[in-house]
Amino acid sequence: MSKMTVYPLFVIIGACSYGVVSTIITLSMLDGFSASEAVTSQFVMGFIGILTGMANISYGLSLNYMPASLAVVLLFQFTWIGMLISCIAKRQFPGRTEYFSIFLLFVGAFQQLA
């Protein structure tokens, strides 16, 4: 593709992106949200997407140093760490289902490491 066809394509993609943004903001305002609330929520969701992308990059790079089976086990340790942070923030213990989930997670992790 030449520059003469690529640049207009970028303009079209940008226009489509902002068209979607305006539609989402308009629909949010019809549901009772303010424009600033809608924009802020889009910013937060975009930030979360960045975090997800960084996790994927880190996971991909870790595969240079360890087998894929171990890397995926370590990747999913966020489950119990997130639950621990939640328990500390809420100042309450997890329920029976959460304890069972943590138990299964640890059994799988230790079985993989053995």
XYZ file of N, CA, C and O in Angstrom:
456
model
N 0.835 -1.183 0.000
C 0.000 0.000 0.000
C 0.876 1.242 0.000
O 1.865 1.308 0.712
N 0.455 2.202 -0.742
C 1.198 3.459 -0.782
C 0.707 4.388 0.334
O -0.332 4.164 0.946
N 1.489 5.429 0.560
C 1.115 6.399 1.582
C -0.198 7.083 1.240
O -0.940 7.483 2.125
N -0.468 7.198 -0.020
C -1.690 7.872 -0.444
C -2.935 7.069 -0.080
O -4.019 7.635 0.023
N -2.796 5.755 0.112
C -3.955 4.956 0.511
C -3.955 4.645 2.006
O -5.008 4.415 2.583
N -2.788 4.654 2.641
C -2.705 4.331 4.061
C -3.241 5.468 4.918
O -4.017 5.243 5.850
N -2.858 6.700 4.638
C -3.266 7.825 5.470
C -4.780 8.029 5.485
O -5.365 8.223 6.553
N -5.455 7.993 4.338
C -6.926 8.091 4.395
C -7.546 6.927 5.181
O -8.562 7.111 5.854
N -6.930 5.758 5.102
C -7.426 4.610 5.876
C -7.326 4.890 7.375
O -8.243 4.585 8.134
N -6.220 5.509 7.812
C -6.069 5.879 9.218
C -7.136 6.886 9.646
O -7.663 6.818 10.755
N -7.442 7.840 8.777
C -8.478 8.828 9.078
C -9.831 8.144 9.239
O -10.595 8.445 10.164
N -10.125 7.207 8.376
C -11.391 6.476 8.455
C -11.469 5.664 9.747
O -12.496 5.664 10.433
N -10.389 4.988 10.103
C -10.361 4.196 11.333
C -10.552 5.106 12.555
O -11.315 4.791 13.468
N -9.874 6.258 12.563
C -10.042 7.213 13.660
C -11.464 7.738 13.757
O -12.029 7.848 14.846
N -12.065 8.049 12.623
C -13.440 8.549 12.609
C -14.404 7.484 13.122
O -15.330 7.786 13.877
N -14.176 6.243 12.720
C -15.027 5.147 13.206
C -14.887 4.980 14.713
O -15.870 4.752 15.419
N -13.670 5.113 15.214
C -13.440 4.974 16.644
C -14.180 6.053 17.422
O -14.830 5.771 18.427
N -14.090 7.293 16.969
C -14.782 8.372 17.671
C -16.284 8.300 17.463
O -17.050 8.757 18.313
N -16.720 7.709 16.371
C -18.152 7.497 16.179
C -18.711 6.543 17.211
O -19.794 6.751 17.760
N -17.958 5.521 17.533
C -18.373 4.567 18.558
C -18.388 5.241 19.924
O -19.309 5.050 20.722
N -17.389 6.063 20.201
C -17.313 6.768 21.486
C -18.528 7.660 21.676
O -19.162 7.658 22.731
N -18.867 8.427 20.642
C -20.016 9.331 20.776
C -21.319 8.552 20.966
O -22.194 8.982 21.720
N -21.439 7.417 20.323
C -22.628 6.591 20.493
C -22.727 6.071 21.920
O -23.795 6.117 22.539
N -21.621 5.600 22.459
C -21.620 5.073 23.830
C -21.951 6.183 24.824
O -22.748 5.990 25.745
N -21.369 7.355 24.640
C -21.648 8.471 25.552
C -23.106 8.891 25.452
O -23.762 9.137 26.474
N -23.642 8.958 24.241
C -25.043 9.334 24.057
C -25.966 8.326 24.735
O -26.908 8.710 25.443
N -25.709 7.046 24.544
C -26.542 6.017 25.179
C -26.412 6.062 26.699
O -27.399 5.855 27.418
N -25.224 6.357 27.196
C -25.022 6.468 28.639
C -25.818 7.631 29.209
O -26.425 7.521 30.278
N -25.816 8.751 28.497
C -26.552 9.918 28.960
C -28.058 9.664 28.945
O -28.784 10.152 29.811
N -28.531 8.870 27.986
C -29.952 8.515 27.961
C -30.332 7.643 29.158
O -31.480 7.645 29.599
N -29.354 6.895 29.687
C -29.601 6.057 30.861
C -29.387 6.805 32.174
O -29.418 6.212 33.244
N -29.112 8.111 32.093
C -29.013 8.908 33.298
C -27.600 9.232 33.755
O -27.423 9.870 34.786
N -26.592 8.786 33.034
C -25.212 9.102 33.399
C -24.819 10.437 32.780
O -25.340 10.832 31.741
N -23.877 11.107 33.407
C -23.369 12.351 32.818
C -22.280 12.011 31.800
O -21.751 10.899 31.784
N -21.947 12.985 30.976
C -20.893 12.768 29.978
C -19.563 12.480 30.658
O -18.793 11.622 30.210
N -19.282 13.181 31.762
C -18.011 12.951 32.449
C -17.953 11.546 33.053
O -16.885 10.927 33.066
N -19.080 11.036 33.547
C -19.102 9.663 34.073
C -18.846 8.651 32.959
O -18.108 7.679 33.152
N -19.437 8.885 31.794
C -19.239 7.974 30.665
C -17.800 7.989 30.181
O -17.199 6.941 29.926
N -17.220 9.179 30.082
C -15.828 9.296 29.629
C -14.886 8.670 30.649
O -13.940 7.968 30.293
N -15.143 8.911 31.929
C -14.305 8.339 32.982
C -14.359 6.819 32.953
O -13.325 6.150 33.093
N -15.541 6.263 32.757
C -15.642 4.798 32.708
C -14.894 4.244 31.495
O -14.263 3.183 31.593
N -14.907 4.950 30.378
C -14.141 4.503 29.217
C -12.647 4.566 29.499
O -11.888 3.684 29.087
N -12.219 5.599 30.218
C -10.817 5.718 30.580
C -10.394 4.558 31.477
O -9.339 3.944 31.267
N -11.225 4.251 32.468
C -10.917 3.147 33.388
C -10.849 1.828 32.633
O -9.931 1.025 32.844
N -11.787 1.593 31.739
C -11.781 0.341 30.978
C -10.554 0.263 30.065
O -9.961 -0.791 29.899
N -10.156 1.378 29.496
C -8.940 1.402 28.684
C -7.702 1.116 29.508
O -6.803 0.393 29.081
N -7.662 1.653 30.728
C -6.534 1.403 31.619
C -6.459 -0.070 31.986
O -5.378 -0.659 32.012
N -7.621 -0.654 32.260
C -7.647 -2.090 32.570
C -7.134 -2.883 31.375
O -6.409 -3.859 31.531
N -7.511 -2.459 30.135
C -6.991 -3.121 28.935
C -5.494 -3.055 28.846
O -4.841 -4.010 28.411
N -4.901 -1.917 29.302
C -3.443 -1.795 29.309
C -2.839 -2.801 30.266
O -1.840 -3.456 29.970
N -3.453 -2.933 31.439
C -2.953 -3.895 32.427
C -3.026 -5.324 31.886
O -2.106 -6.120 32.085
N -4.099 -5.626 31.189
C -4.237 -6.955 30.595
C -3.158 -7.177 29.543
O -2.548 -8.245 29.484
N -2.918 -6.165 28.736
C -1.874 -6.279 27.718
C -0.501 -6.479 28.328
O 0.295 -7.297 27.845
N -0.208 -5.761 29.395
C 1.081 -5.914 30.063
C 1.217 -7.307 30.678
O 2.299 -7.892 30.668
N 0.121 -7.836 31.209
C 0.169 -9.201 31.753
C 0.466 -10.200 30.637
O 1.254 -11.132 30.824
N -0.145 -10.002 29.477
C 0.109 -10.901 28.347
C 1.552 -10.809 27.863
O 2.171 -11.820 27.530
N 2.092 -9.604 27.831
C 3.486 -9.437 27.415
C 4.414 -10.108 28.411
O 5.344 -10.838 28.031
N 4.163 -9.902 29.700
C 4.993 -10.524 30.731
C 4.914 -12.039 30.666
O 5.927 -12.736 30.802
N 3.710 -12.552 30.451
C 3.529 -14.000 30.342
C 4.311 -14.536 29.140
O 5.006 -15.546 29.237
N 4.205 -13.846 28.027
C 4.925 -14.291 26.830
C 6.432 -14.289 27.035
O 7.131 -15.219 26.620
N 6.941 -13.259 27.694
C 8.379 -13.204 27.958
C 8.817 -14.268 28.956
O 9.938 -14.774 28.874
N 7.951 -14.620 29.900
C 8.323 -15.634 30.893
C 8.516 -17.009 30.254
O 9.229 -17.848 30.808
N 7.913 -17.203 29.097
C 8.043 -18.497 28.425
C 9.472 -18.742 27.937
O 9.819 -19.873 27.606
N 10.297 -17.693 27.907
C 11.714 -17.876 27.582
C 12.477 -18.541 28.717
O 13.558 -19.071 28.501
N 11.921 -18.485 29.927
C 12.648 -18.935 31.105
C 12.057 -20.160 31.788
O 12.692 -20.742 32.663
N 10.827 -20.531 31.436
C 10.186 -21.668 32.095
C 9.233 -22.353 31.129
O 8.828 -21.760 30.132
N 8.877 -23.609 31.432
C 7.927 -24.307 30.570
C 6.539 -23.656 30.632
O 6.180 -23.035 31.639
N 5.784 -23.824 29.571
C 4.458 -23.216 29.478
C 3.530 -23.696 30.595
O 2.733 -22.917 31.123
N 3.639 -24.964 30.973
C 2.750 -25.480 32.014
C 3.004 -24.784 33.346
O 2.067 -24.470 34.081
N 4.237 -24.503 33.681
C 4.550 -23.800 34.928
C 4.166 -22.328 34.823
O 3.642 -21.740 35.773
N 4.380 -21.726 33.675
C 4.048 -20.310 33.488
C 2.560 -20.061 33.665
O 2.156 -19.081 34.293
N 1.728 -20.947 33.155
C 0.287 -20.743 33.283
C -0.160 -20.960 34.723
O -1.072 -20.284 35.212
N 0.479 -21.876 35.436
C 0.145 -22.070 36.846
C 0.475 -20.806 37.638
O -0.314 -20.336 38.460
N 1.636 -20.232 37.378
C 2.024 -19.012 38.078
C 1.138 -17.840 37.672
O 0.833 -16.974 38.492
N 0.705 -17.804 36.417
C -0.161 -16.736 35.945
C -1.471 -16.703 36.720
O -1.975 -15.646 37.076
N -2.011 -17.854 37.026
C -3.306 -17.902 37.693
C -3.227 -17.796 39.207
O -4.222 -17.979 39.897
N -2.071 -17.464 39.726
C -1.961 -17.222 41.162
C -2.653 -15.923 41.562
O -2.874 -15.676 42.737
N -3.024 -15.118 40.550
C -3.743 -13.896 40.860
C -5.056 -14.184 41.564
O -5.593 -13.331 42.269
N -5.582 -15.403 41.408
C -6.866 -15.746 42.009
C -6.801 -15.635 43.526
O -7.594 -14.928 44.143
N -5.861 -16.334 44.129
C -5.810 -16.290 45.590
C -5.229 -14.981 46.098
O -5.598 -14.506 47.161
N -4.339 -14.364 45.323
C -3.791 -13.080 45.750
C -4.897 -12.014 45.732
O -5.018 -11.212 46.664
N -5.721 -12.021 44.695
C -6.849 -11.092 44.628
C -7.841 -11.324 45.751
O -8.388 -10.381 46.333
N -8.072 -12.598 46.084
C -8.979 -12.921 47.173
C -8.405 -12.450 48.519
O -9.135 -11.938 49.361
N -7.098 -12.594 48.692
C -6.445 -12.131 49.913
C -6.576 -10.619 50.054
O -6.923 -10.106 51.122
N -6.331 -9.902 48.965
C -6.463 -8.442 48.994
C -7.900 -8.041 49.306
O -8.150 -7.125 50.098
N -8.864 -8.740 48.715
C -10.275 -8.463 48.972
C -10.629 -8.702 50.437
O -11.351 -7.901 51.045
N -10.127 -9.784 50.999
C -10.401 -10.084 52.413
C -9.822 -9.015 53.327
O -10.453 -8.615 54.300
N -8.629 -8.555 53.016
C -8.005 -7.506 53.825
C -8.794 -6.206 53.695
O -9.065 -5.522 54.690
N -9.189 -5.865 52.470
C -9.924 -4.613 52.249
C -11.303 -4.650 52.913
O -11.738 -3.656 53.500
N -11.989 -5.779 52.828
C -13.332 -5.899 53.407
C -13.312 -6.287 54.877
O -14.342 -6.253 55.541
N -12.144 -6.716 55.346
C -11.981 -7.176 56.731
C -12.937 -8.306 57.078
O -13.598 -8.307 58.115
N -13.015 -9.276 56.162
C -13.831 -10.467 56.412
C -13.180 -11.669 55.759
O -12.437 -11.539 54.792
N -13.463 -12.839 56.312
C -12.899 -14.074 55.785
C -13.690 -14.535 54.571
O -14.877 -14.224 54.436
N -13.035 -15.305 53.682
C -13.766 -15.826 52.523
C -14.796 -16.873 52.946
O -14.699 -17.460 54.026
N -15.726 -17.142 52.052
C -16.751 -18.149 52.318
C -16.258 -19.548 51.972
O -15.117 -19.754 51.531
N -17.123 -20.505 52.150
C -16.788 -21.914 51.916
C -16.386 -22.162 50.460
O -15.432 -22.874 50.179
N -17.087 -21.559 49.529
C -16.781 -21.734 48.107
C -15.401 -21.189 47.774
O -14.644 -21.814 47.026
N -15.076 -20.035 48.335
C -13.762 -19.442 48.083
C -12.645 -20.303 48.651
O -11.613 -20.494 48.023
N -12.860 -20.840 49.872
C -11.849 -21.737 50.450
C -11.629 -22.964 49.568
O -10.509 -23.403 49.347
N -12.716 -23.513 49.046
C -12.613 -24.688 48.174
C -11.863 -24.335 46.895
O -11.014 -25.104 46.427
N -12.136 -23.170 46.332
C -11.441 -22.736 45.117
C -9.945 -22.575 45.361
O -9.119 -22.992 44.540
N -9.608 -21.963 46.490
C -8.195 -21.793 46.832
C -7.522 -23.151 47.024
O -6.396 -23.369 46.570
N -8.226 -24.065 47.678
C -7.680 -25.408 47.885
C -7.369 -26.081 46.548
O -6.282 -26.617 46.344
N -8.324 -26.029 45.612
C -8.102 -26.641 44.298
C -6.951 -25.965 43.558
O -6.147 -26.628 42.901
N -6.847 -24.659 43.693
C -5.771 -23.922 43.038
C -4.410 -24.354 43.579
O -3.482 -24.612 42.815
N -4.301 -24.463 44.904
C -3.030 -24.879 45.501
C -2.683 -26.324 45.160
O -1.534 -26.649 44.908
N -3.688 -27.198 45.152
C -3.431 -28.608 44.797
C -2.890 -28.684 43.374
O -1.906 -29.371 43.108
N -3.515 -27.953 42.458
C -3.049 -27.958 41.069
C -1.658 -27.369 40.925
O -0.819 -27.875 40.179
N -1.391 -26.284 41.659
C -0.085 -25.639 41.576
C 1.010 -26.536 42.138
O 2.068 -26.719 41.518
N 0.773 -27.145 43.290
C 1.786 -27.998 43.892
C 1.984 -29.294 43.114
O 3.086 -29.816 43.032
N 0.911 -29.796 42.502
C 1.030 -30.987 41.680
C 1.896 -30.682 40.459
O 2.725 -31.484 40.050
N 1.744 -29.479 39.891
C 2.538 -29.091 38.728
C 4.005 -28.916 39.097
O 4.895 -29.260 38.332
N 4.260 -28.392 40.293
C 5.633 -28.146 40.709
C 6.364 -29.431 41.102
O 7.581 -29.487 41.054
N 5.611 -30.453 41.502
C 6.239 -31.703 41.965
C 6.741 -32.550 40.819
O 6.458 -32.461 39.711
